[in-house]
mmCIF file with all atom_site columns, C-alpha atoms in Angstrom:
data_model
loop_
_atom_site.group_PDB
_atom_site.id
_atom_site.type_symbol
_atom_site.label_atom_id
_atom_site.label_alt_id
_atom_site.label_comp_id
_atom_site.label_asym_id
_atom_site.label_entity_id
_atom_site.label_seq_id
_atom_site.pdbx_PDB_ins_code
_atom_site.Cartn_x
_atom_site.Cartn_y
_atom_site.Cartn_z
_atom_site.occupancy
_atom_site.B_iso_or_equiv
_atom_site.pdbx_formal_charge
_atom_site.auth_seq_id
_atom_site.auth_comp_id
_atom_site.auth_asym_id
_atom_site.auth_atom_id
_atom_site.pdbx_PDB_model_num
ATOM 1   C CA . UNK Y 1 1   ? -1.988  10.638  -20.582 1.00 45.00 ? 1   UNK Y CA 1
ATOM 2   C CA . UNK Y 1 2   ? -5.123  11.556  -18.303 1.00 48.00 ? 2   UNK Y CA 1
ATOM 3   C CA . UNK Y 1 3   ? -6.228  14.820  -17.839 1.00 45.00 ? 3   UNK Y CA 1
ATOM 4   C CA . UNK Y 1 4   ? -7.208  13.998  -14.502 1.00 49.00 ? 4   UNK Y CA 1
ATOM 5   C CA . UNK Y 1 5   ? -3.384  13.933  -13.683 1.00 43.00 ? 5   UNK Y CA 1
ATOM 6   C CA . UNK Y 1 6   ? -2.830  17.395  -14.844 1.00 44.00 ? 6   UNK Y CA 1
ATOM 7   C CA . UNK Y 1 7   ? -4.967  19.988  -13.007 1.00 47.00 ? 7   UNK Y CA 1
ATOM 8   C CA . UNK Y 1 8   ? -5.931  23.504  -13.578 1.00 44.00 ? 8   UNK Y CA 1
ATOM 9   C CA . UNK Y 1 9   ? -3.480  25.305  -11.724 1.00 47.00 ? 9   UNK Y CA 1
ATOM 10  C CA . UNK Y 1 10  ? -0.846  22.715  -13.072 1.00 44.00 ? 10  UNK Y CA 1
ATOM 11  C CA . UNK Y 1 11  ? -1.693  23.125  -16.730 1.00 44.00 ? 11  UNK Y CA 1
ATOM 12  C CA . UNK Y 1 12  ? -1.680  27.104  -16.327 1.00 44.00 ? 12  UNK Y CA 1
ATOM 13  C CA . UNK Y 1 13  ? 1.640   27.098  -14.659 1.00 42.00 ? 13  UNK Y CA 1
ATOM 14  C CA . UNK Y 1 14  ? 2.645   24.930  -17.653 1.00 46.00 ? 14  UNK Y CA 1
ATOM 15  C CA . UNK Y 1 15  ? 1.937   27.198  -20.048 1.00 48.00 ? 15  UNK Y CA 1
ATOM 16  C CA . UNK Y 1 16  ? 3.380   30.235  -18.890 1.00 44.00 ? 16  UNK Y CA 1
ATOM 17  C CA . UNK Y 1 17  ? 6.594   29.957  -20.475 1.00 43.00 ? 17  UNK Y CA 1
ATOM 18  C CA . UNK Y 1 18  ? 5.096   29.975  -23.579 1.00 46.00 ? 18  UNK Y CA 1
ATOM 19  C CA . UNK Y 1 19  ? 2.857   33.196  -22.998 1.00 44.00 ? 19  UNK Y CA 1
ATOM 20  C CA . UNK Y 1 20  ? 6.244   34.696  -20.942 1.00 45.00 ? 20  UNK Y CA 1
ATOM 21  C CA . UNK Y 1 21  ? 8.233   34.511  -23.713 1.00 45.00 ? 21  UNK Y CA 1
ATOM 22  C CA . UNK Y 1 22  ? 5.612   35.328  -26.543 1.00 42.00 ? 22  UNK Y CA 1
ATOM 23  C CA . UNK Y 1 23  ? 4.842   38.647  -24.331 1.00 46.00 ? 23  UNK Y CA 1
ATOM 24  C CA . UNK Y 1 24  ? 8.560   39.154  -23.702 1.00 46.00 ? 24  UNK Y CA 1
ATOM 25  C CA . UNK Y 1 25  ? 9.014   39.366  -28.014 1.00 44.00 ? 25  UNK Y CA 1
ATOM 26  C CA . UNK Y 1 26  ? 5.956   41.508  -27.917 1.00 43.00 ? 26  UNK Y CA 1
ATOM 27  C CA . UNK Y 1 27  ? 7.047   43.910  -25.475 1.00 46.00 ? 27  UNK Y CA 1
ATOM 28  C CA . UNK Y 1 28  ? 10.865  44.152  -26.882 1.00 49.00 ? 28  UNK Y CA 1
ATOM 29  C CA . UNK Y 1 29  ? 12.278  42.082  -24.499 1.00 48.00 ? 29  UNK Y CA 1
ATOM 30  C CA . UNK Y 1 30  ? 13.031  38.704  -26.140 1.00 49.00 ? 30  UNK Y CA 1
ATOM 31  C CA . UNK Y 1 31  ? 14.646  40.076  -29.003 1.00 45.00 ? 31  UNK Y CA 1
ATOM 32  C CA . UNK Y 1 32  ? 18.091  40.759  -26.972 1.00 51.00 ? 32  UNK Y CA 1
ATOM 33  C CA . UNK Y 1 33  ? 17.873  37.145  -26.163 1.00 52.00 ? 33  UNK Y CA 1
ATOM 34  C CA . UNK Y 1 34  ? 16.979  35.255  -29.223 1.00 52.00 ? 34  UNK Y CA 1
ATOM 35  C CA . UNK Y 1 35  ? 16.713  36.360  -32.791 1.00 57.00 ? 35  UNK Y CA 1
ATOM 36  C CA . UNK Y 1 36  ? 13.114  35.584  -33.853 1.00 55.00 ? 36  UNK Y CA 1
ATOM 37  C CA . UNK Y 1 37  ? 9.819   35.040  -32.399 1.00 55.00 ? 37  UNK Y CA 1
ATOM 38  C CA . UNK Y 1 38  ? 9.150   31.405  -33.695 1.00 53.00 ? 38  UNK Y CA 1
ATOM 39  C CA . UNK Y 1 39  ? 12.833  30.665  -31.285 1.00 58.00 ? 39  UNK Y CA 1
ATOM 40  C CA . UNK Y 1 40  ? 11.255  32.842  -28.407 1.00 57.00 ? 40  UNK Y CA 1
ATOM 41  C CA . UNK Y 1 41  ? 8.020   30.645  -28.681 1.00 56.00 ? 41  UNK Y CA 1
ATOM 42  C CA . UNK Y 1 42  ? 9.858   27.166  -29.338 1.00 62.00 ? 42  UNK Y CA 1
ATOM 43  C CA . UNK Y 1 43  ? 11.633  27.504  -26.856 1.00 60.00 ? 43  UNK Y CA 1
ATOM 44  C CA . UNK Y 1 44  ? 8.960   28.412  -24.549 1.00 58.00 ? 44  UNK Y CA 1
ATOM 45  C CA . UNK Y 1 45  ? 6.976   26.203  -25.777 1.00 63.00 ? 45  UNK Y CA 1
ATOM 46  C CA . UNK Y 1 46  ? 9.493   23.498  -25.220 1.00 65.00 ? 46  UNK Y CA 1
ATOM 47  C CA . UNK Y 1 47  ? 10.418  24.477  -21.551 1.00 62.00 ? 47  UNK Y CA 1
ATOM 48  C CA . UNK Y 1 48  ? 6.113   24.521  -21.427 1.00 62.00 ? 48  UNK Y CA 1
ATOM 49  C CA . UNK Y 1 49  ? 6.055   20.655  -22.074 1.00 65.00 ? 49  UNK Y CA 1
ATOM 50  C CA . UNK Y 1 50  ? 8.907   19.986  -20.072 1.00 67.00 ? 50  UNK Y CA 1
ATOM 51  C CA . UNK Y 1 51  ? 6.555   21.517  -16.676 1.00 64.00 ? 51  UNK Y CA 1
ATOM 52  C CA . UNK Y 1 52  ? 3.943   19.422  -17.767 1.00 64.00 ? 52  UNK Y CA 1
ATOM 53  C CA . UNK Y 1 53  ? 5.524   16.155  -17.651 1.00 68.00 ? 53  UNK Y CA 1
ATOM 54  C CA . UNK Y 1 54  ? 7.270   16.942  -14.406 1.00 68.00 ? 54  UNK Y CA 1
ATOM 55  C CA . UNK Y 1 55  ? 3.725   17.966  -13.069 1.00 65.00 ? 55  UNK Y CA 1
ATOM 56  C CA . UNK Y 1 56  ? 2.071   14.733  -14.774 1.00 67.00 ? 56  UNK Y CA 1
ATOM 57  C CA . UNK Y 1 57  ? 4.435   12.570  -13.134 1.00 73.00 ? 57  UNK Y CA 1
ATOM 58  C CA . UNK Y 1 58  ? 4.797   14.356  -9.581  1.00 73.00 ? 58  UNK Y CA 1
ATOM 59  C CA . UNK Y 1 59  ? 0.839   13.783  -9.758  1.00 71.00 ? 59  UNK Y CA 1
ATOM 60  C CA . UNK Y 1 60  ? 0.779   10.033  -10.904 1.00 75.00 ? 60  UNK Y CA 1
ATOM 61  C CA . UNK Y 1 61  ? 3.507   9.536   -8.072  1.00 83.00 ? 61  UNK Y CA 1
ATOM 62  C CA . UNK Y 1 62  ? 1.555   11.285  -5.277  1.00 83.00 ? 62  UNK Y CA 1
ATOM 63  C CA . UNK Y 1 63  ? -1.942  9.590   -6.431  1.00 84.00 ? 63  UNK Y CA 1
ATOM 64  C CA . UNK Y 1 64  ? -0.128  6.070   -6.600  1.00 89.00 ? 64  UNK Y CA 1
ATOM 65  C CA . UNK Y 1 65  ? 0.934   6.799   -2.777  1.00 90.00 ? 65  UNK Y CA 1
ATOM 66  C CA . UNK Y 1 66  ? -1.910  8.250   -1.452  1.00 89.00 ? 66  UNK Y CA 1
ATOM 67  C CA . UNK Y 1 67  ? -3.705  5.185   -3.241  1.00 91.00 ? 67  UNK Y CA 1
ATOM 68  C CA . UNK Y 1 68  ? -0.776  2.872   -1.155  1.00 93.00 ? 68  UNK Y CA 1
ATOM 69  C CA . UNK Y 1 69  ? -1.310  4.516   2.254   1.00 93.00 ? 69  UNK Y CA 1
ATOM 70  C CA . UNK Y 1 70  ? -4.989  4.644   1.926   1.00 93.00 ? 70  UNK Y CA 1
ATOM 71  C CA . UNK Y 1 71  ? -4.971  0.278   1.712   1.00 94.00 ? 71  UNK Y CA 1
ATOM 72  C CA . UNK Y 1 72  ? -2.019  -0.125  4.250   1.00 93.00 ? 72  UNK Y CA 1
ATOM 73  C CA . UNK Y 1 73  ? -4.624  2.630   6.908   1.00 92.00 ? 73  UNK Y CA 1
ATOM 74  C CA . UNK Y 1 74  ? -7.343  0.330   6.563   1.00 90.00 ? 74  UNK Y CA 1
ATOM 75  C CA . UNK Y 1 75  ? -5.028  -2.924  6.882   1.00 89.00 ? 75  UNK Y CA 1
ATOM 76  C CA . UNK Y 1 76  ? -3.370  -1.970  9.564   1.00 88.00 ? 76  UNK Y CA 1
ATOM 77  C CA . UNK Y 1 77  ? -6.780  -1.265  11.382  1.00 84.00 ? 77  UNK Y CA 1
ATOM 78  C CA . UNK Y 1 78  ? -8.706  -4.181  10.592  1.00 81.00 ? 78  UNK Y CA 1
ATOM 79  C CA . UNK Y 1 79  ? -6.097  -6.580  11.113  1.00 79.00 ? 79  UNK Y CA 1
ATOM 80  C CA . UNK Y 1 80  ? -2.516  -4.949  12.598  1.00 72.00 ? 80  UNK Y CA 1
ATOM 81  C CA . UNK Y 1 81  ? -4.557  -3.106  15.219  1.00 67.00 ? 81  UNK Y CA 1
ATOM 82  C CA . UNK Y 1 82  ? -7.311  -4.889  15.679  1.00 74.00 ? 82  UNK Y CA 1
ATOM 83  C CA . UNK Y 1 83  ? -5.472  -8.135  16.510  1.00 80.00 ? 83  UNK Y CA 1
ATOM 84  C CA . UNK Y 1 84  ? -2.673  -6.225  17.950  1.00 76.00 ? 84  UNK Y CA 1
ATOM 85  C CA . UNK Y 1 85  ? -4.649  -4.890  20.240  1.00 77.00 ? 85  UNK Y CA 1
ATOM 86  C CA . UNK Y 1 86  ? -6.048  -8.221  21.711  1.00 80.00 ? 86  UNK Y CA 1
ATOM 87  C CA . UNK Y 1 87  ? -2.510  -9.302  21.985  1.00 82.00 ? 87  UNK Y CA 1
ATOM 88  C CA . UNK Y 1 88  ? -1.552  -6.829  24.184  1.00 79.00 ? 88  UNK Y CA 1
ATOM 89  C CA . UNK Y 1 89  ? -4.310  -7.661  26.485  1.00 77.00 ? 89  UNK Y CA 1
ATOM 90  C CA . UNK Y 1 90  ? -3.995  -9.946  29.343  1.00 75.00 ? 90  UNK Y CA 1
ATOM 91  C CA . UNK Y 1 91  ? -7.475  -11.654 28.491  1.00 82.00 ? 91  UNK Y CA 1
ATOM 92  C CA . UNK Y 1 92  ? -7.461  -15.204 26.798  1.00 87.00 ? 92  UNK Y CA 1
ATOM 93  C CA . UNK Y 1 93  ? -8.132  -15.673 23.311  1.00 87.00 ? 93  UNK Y CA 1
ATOM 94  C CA . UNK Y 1 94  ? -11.109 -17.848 21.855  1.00 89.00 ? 94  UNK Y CA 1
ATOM 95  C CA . UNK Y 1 95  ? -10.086 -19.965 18.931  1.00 90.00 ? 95  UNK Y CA 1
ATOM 96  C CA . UNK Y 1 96  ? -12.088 -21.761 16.445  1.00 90.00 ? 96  UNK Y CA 1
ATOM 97  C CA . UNK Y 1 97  ? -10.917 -24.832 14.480  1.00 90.00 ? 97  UNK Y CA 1
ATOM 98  C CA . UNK Y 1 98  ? -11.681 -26.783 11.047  1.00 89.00 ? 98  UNK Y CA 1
ATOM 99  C CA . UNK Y 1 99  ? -12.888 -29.309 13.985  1.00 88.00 ? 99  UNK Y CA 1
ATOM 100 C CA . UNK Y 1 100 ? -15.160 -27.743 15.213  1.00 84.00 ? 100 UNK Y CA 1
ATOM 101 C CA . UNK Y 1 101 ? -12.951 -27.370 18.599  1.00 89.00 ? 101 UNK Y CA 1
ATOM 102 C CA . UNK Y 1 102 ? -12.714 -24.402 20.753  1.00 90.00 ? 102 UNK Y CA 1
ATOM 103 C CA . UNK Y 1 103 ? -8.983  -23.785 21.704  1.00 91.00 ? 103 UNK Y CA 1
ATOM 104 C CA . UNK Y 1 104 ? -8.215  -20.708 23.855  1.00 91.00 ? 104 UNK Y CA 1
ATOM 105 C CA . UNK Y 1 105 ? -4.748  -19.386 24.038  1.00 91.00 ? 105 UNK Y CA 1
ATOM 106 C CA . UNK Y 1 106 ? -2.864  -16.243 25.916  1.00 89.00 ? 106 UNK Y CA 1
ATOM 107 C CA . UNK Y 1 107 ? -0.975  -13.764 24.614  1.00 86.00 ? 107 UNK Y CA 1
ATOM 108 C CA . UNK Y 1 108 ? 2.343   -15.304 25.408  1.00 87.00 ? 108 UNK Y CA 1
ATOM 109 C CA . UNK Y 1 109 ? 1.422   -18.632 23.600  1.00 91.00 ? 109 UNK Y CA 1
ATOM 110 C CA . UNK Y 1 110 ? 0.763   -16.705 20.498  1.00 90.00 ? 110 UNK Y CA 1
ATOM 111 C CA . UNK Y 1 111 ? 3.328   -15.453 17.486  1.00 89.00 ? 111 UNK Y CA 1
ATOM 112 C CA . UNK Y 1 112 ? 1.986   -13.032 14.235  1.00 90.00 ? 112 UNK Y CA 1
ATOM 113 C CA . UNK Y 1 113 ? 4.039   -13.556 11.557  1.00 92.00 ? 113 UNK Y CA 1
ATOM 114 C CA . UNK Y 1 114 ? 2.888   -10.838 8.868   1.00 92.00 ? 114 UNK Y CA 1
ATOM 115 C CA . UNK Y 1 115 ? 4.678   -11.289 5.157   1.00 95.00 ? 115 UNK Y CA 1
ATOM 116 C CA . UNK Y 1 116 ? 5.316   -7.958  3.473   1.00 95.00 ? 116 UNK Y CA 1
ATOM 117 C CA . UNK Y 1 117 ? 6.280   -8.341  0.044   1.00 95.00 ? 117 UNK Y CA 1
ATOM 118 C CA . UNK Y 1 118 ? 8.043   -6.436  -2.177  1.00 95.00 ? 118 UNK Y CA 1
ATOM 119 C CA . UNK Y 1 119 ? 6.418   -7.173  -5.861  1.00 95.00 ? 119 UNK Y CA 1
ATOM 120 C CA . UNK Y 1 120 ? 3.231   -8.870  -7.306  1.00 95.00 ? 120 UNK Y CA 1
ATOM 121 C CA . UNK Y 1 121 ? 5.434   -12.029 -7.328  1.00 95.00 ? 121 UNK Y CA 1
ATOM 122 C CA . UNK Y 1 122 ? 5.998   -12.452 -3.909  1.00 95.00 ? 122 UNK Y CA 1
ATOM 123 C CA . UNK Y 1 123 ? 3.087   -11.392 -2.935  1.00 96.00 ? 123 UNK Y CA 1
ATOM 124 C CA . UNK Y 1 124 ? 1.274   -14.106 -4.985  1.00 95.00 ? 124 UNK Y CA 1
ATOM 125 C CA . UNK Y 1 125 ? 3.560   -17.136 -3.781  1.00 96.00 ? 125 UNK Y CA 1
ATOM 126 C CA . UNK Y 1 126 ? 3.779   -16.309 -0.217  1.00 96.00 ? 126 UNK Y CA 1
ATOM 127 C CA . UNK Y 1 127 ? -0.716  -16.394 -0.558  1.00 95.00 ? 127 UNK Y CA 1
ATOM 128 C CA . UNK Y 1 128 ? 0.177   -19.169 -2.307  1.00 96.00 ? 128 UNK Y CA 1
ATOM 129 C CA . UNK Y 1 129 ? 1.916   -20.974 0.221   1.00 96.00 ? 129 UNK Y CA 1
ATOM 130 C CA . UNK Y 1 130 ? -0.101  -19.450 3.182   1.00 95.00 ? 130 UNK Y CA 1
ATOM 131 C CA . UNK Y 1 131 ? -3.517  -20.673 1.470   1.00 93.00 ? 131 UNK Y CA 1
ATOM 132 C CA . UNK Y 1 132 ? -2.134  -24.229 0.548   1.00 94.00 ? 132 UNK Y CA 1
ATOM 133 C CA . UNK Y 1 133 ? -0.128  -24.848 3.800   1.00 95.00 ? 133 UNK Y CA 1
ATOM 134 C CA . UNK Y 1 134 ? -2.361  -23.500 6.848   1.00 95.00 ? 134 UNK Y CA 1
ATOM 135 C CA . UNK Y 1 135 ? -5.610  -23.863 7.992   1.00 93.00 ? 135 UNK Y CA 1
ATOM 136 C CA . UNK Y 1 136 ? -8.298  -21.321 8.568   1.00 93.00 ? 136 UNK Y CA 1
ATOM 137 C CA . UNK Y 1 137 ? -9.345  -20.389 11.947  1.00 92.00 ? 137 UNK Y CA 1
ATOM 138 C CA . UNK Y 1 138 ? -11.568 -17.826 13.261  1.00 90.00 ? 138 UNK Y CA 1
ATOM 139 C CA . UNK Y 1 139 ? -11.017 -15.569 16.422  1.00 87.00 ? 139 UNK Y CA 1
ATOM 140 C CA . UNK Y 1 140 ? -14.250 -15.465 18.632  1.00 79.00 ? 140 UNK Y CA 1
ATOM 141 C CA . UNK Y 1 141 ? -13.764 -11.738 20.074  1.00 69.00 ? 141 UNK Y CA 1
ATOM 142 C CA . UNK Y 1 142 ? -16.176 -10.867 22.671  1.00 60.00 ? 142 UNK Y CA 1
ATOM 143 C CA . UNK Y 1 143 ? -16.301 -7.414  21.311  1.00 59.00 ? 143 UNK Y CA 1
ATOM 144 C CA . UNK Y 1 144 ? -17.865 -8.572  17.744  1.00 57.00 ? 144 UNK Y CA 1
ATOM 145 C CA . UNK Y 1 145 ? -20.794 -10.592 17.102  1.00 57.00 ? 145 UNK Y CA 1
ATOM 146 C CA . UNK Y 1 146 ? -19.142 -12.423 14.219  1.00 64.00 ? 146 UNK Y CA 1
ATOM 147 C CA . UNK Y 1 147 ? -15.405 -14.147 14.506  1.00 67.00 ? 147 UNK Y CA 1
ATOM 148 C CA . UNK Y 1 148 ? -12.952 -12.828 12.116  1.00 78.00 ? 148 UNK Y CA 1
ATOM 149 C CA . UNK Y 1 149 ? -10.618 -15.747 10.212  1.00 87.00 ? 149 UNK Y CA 1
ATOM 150 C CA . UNK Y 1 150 ? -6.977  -16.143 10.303  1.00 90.00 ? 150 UNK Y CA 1
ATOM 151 C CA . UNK Y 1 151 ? -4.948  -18.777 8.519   1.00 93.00 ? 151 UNK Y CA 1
ATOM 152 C CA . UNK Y 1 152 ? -2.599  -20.280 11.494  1.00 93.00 ? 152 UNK Y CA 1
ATOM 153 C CA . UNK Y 1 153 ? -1.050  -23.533 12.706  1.00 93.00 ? 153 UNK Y CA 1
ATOM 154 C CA . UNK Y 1 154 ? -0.173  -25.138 16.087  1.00 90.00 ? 154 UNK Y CA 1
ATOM 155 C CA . UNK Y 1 155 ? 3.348   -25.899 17.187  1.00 88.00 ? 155 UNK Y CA 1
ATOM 156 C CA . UNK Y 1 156 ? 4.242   -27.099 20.791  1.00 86.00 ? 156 UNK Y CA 1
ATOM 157 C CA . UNK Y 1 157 ? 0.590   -26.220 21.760  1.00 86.00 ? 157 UNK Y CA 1
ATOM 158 C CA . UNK Y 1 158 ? 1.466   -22.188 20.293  1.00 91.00 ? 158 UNK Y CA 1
ATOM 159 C CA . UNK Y 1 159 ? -0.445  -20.692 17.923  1.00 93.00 ? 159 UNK Y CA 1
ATOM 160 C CA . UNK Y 1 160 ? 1.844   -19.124 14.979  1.00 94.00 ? 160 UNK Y CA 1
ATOM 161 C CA . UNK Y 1 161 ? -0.728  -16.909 12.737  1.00 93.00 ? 161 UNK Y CA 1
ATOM 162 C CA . UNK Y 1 162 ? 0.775   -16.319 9.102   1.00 94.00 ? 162 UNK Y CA 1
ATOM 163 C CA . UNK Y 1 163 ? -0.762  -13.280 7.592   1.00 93.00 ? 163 UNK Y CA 1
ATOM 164 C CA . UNK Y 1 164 ? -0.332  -11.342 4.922   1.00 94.00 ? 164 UNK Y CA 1
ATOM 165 C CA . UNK Y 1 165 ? -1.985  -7.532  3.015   1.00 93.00 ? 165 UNK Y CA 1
ATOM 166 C CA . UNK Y 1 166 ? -4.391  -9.385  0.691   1.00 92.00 ? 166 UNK Y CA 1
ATOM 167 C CA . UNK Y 1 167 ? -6.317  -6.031  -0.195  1.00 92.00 ? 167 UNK Y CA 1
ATOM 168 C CA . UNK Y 1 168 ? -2.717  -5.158  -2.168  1.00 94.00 ? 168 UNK Y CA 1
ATOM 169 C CA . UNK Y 1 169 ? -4.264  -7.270  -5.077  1.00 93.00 ? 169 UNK Y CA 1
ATOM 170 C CA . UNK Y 1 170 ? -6.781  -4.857  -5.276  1.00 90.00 ? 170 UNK Y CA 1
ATOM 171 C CA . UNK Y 1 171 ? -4.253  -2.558  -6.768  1.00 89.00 ? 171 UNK Y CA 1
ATOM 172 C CA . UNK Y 1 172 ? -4.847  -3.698  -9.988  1.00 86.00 ? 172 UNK Y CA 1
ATOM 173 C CA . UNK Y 1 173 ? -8.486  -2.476  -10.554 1.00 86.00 ? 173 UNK Y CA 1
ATOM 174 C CA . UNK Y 1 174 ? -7.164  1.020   -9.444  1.00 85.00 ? 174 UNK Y CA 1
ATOM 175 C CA . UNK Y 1 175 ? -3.785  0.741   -11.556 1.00 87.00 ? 175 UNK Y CA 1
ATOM 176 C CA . UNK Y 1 176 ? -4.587  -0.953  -14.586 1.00 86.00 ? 176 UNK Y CA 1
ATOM 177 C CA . UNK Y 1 177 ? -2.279  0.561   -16.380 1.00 83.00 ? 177 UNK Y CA 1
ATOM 178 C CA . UNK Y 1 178 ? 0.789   -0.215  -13.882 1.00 85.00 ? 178 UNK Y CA 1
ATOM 179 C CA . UNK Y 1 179 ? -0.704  -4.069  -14.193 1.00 88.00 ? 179 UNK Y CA 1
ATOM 180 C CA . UNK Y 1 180 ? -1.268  -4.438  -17.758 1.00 87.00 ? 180 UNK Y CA 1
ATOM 181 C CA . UNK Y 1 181 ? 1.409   -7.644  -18.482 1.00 88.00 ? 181 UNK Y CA 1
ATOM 182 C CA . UNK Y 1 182 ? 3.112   -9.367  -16.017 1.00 89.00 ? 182 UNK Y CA 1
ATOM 183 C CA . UNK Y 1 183 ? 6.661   -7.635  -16.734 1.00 91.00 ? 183 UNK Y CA 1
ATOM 184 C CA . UNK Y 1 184 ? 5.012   -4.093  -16.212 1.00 89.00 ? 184 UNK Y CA 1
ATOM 185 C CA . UNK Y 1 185 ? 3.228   -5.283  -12.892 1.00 90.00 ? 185 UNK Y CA 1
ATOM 186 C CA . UNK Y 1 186 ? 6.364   -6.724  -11.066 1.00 93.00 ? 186 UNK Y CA 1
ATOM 187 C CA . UNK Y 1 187 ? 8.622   -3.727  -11.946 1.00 91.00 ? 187 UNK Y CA 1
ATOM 188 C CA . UNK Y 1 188 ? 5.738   -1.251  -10.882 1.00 90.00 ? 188 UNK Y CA 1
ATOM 189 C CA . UNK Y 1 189 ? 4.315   -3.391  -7.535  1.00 93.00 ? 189 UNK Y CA 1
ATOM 190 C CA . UNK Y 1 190 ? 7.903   -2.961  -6.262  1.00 93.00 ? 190 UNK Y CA 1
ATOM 191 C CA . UNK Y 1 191 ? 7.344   1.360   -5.934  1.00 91.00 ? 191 UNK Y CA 1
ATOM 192 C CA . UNK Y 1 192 ? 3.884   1.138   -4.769  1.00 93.00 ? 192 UNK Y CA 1
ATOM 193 C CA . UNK Y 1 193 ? 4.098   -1.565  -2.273  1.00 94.00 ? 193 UNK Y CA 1
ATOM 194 C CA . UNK Y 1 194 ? 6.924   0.178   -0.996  1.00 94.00 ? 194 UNK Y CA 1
ATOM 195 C CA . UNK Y 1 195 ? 4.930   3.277   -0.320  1.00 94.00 ? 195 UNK Y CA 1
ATOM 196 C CA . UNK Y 1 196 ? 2.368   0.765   1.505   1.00 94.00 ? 196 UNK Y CA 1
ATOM 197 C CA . UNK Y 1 197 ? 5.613   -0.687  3.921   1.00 94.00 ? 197 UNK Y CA 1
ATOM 198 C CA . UNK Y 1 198 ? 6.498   2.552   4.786   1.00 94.00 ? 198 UNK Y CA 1
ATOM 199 C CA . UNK Y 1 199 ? 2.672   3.697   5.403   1.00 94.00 ? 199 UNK Y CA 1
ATOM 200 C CA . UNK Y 1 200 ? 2.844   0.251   8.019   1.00 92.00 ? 200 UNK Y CA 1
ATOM 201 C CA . UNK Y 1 201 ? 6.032   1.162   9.554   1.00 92.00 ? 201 UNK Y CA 1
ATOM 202 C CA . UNK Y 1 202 ? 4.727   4.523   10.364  1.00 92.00 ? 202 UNK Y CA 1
ATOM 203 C CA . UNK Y 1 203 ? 1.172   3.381   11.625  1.00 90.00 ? 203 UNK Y CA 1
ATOM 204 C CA . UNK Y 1 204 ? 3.203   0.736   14.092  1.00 87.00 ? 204 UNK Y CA 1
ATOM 205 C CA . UNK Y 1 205 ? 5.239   3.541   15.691  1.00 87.00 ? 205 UNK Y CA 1
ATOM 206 C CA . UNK Y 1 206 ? 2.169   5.654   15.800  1.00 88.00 ? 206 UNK Y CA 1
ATOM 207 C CA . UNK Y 1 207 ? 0.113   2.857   17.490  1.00 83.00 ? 207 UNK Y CA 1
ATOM 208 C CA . UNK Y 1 208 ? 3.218   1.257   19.415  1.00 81.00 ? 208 UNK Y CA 1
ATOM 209 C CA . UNK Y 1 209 ? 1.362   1.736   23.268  1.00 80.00 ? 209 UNK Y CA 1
ATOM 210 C CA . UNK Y 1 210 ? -2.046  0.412   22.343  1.00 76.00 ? 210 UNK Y CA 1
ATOM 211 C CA . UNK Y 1 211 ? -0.587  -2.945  20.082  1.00 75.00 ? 211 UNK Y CA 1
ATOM 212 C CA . UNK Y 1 212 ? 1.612   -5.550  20.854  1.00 74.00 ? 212 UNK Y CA 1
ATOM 213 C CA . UNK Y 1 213 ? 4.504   -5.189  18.109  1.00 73.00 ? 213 UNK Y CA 1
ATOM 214 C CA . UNK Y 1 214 ? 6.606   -8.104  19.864  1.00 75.00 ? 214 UNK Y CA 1
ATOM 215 C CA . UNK Y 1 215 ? 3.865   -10.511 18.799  1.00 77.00 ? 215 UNK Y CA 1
ATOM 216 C CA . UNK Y 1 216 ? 3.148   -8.974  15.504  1.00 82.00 ? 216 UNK Y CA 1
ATOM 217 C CA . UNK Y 1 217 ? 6.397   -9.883  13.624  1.00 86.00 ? 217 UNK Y CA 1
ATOM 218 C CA . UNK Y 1 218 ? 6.695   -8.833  9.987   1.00 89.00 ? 218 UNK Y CA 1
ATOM 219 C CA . UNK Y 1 219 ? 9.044   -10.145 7.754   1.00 91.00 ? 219 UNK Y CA 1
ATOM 220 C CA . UNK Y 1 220 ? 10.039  -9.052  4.164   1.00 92.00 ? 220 UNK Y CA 1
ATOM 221 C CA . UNK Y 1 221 ? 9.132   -11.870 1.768   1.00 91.00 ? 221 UNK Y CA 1
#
């Protein structure tokens, strides 16, 4: 258990059914309610340890989503709203191929598909099957000097862009404890990658008039 989870002001409020119902006995009134000190104190004791788990854990929760929402903030802005935002333009877009060809496409010629998983697992074979199936091309933006890179594919001369939140491997290095095995990772990805699909949902209806969310489909994988 860290310390770091278990303020101050949390580890004093903690405590204070101990000290309540050691100075309760002291002053004379415990003894109505239990028939020793050593009860008054075990019990307070007991209801002390019981606040500082629920504190603990109300902490550990709130850090893991903060954590969450902090990623799926700067996702959505370097990719959901950045791209999203070109979308809803009326201006072509610049793309550049693995041959070395320029292809430009409009808006309406071009479909986001963004996976969201829901564990570790799915997040690793949908970037499995992303990285092995599509190729990498990179968006010439007049706005930036250097082209960003998307993994997409052409269909009926469309673009269809397959994306998904890589930076939610990064949880890991954060959480090692929530990714220790492989059994401990999948059961504990599924809470905090859903505070990160609820963090997106809200940042789309935030951003709705400035990106185009009938391009930018996401699907649950």
């Amino acid at each position: 258990m860290s310390l770091k989870f278990l303020p101050l002001k949390d580890l004093f409020y903690s405590i204070f059914p101990t000290v309540g119902t050691y100075g309760g006995y002291i002053q004379g009134i415990a003894p109505t309610l239990f028939p020793n000190i050593w009860i008054a104190v075990g019990i307070g004791l007991l209801a002390s340890v019981i606040l500082a788990i629920v504190f603990y854990k109300e902490n550990v929760k709130a850090y893991k989503k903060s954590l969450a929402e902090i990623l799926a903030t700067g996702y959505f802005m370097n990719f959901t709203g950045r791209f999203g935002k070109l979308l809803k333009t009326k201006t072509p877009i610049h793309f550049s191929f693995p041959d070395d060809k320029i292809r430009t496409f409009t808006a309406n010629q071009i479909t986001v598909e963004v996976g969201m998983p829901t564990s570790l697992k799915s997040l690793t074979e949908y970037a499995e099957m992303v990285e092995n199936k599509y190729e990498i091309v990179y968006v010439r933006e007049a706005t930036y000097s250097e082209p960003f890179w998307l993994r997409a594919q052409l269909e009926d001369n469309k673009l269809i862009i397959h994306e998904f939140p890589r930076t939610l491997f990064s949880l890991s290095r954060y959480l090692k404890d929530d990714f220790i095995d492989q059994k401990l990772a999948e059961k504990n990805s599924k809470k905090i990658y859903a505070f990160f699909q609820n963090k997106i949902d809200q940042l789309r209806i935030e951003y709705s008039s400035e990106i185009s969310n009938d391009k930018l489909k996401f699907i649950t994988v």
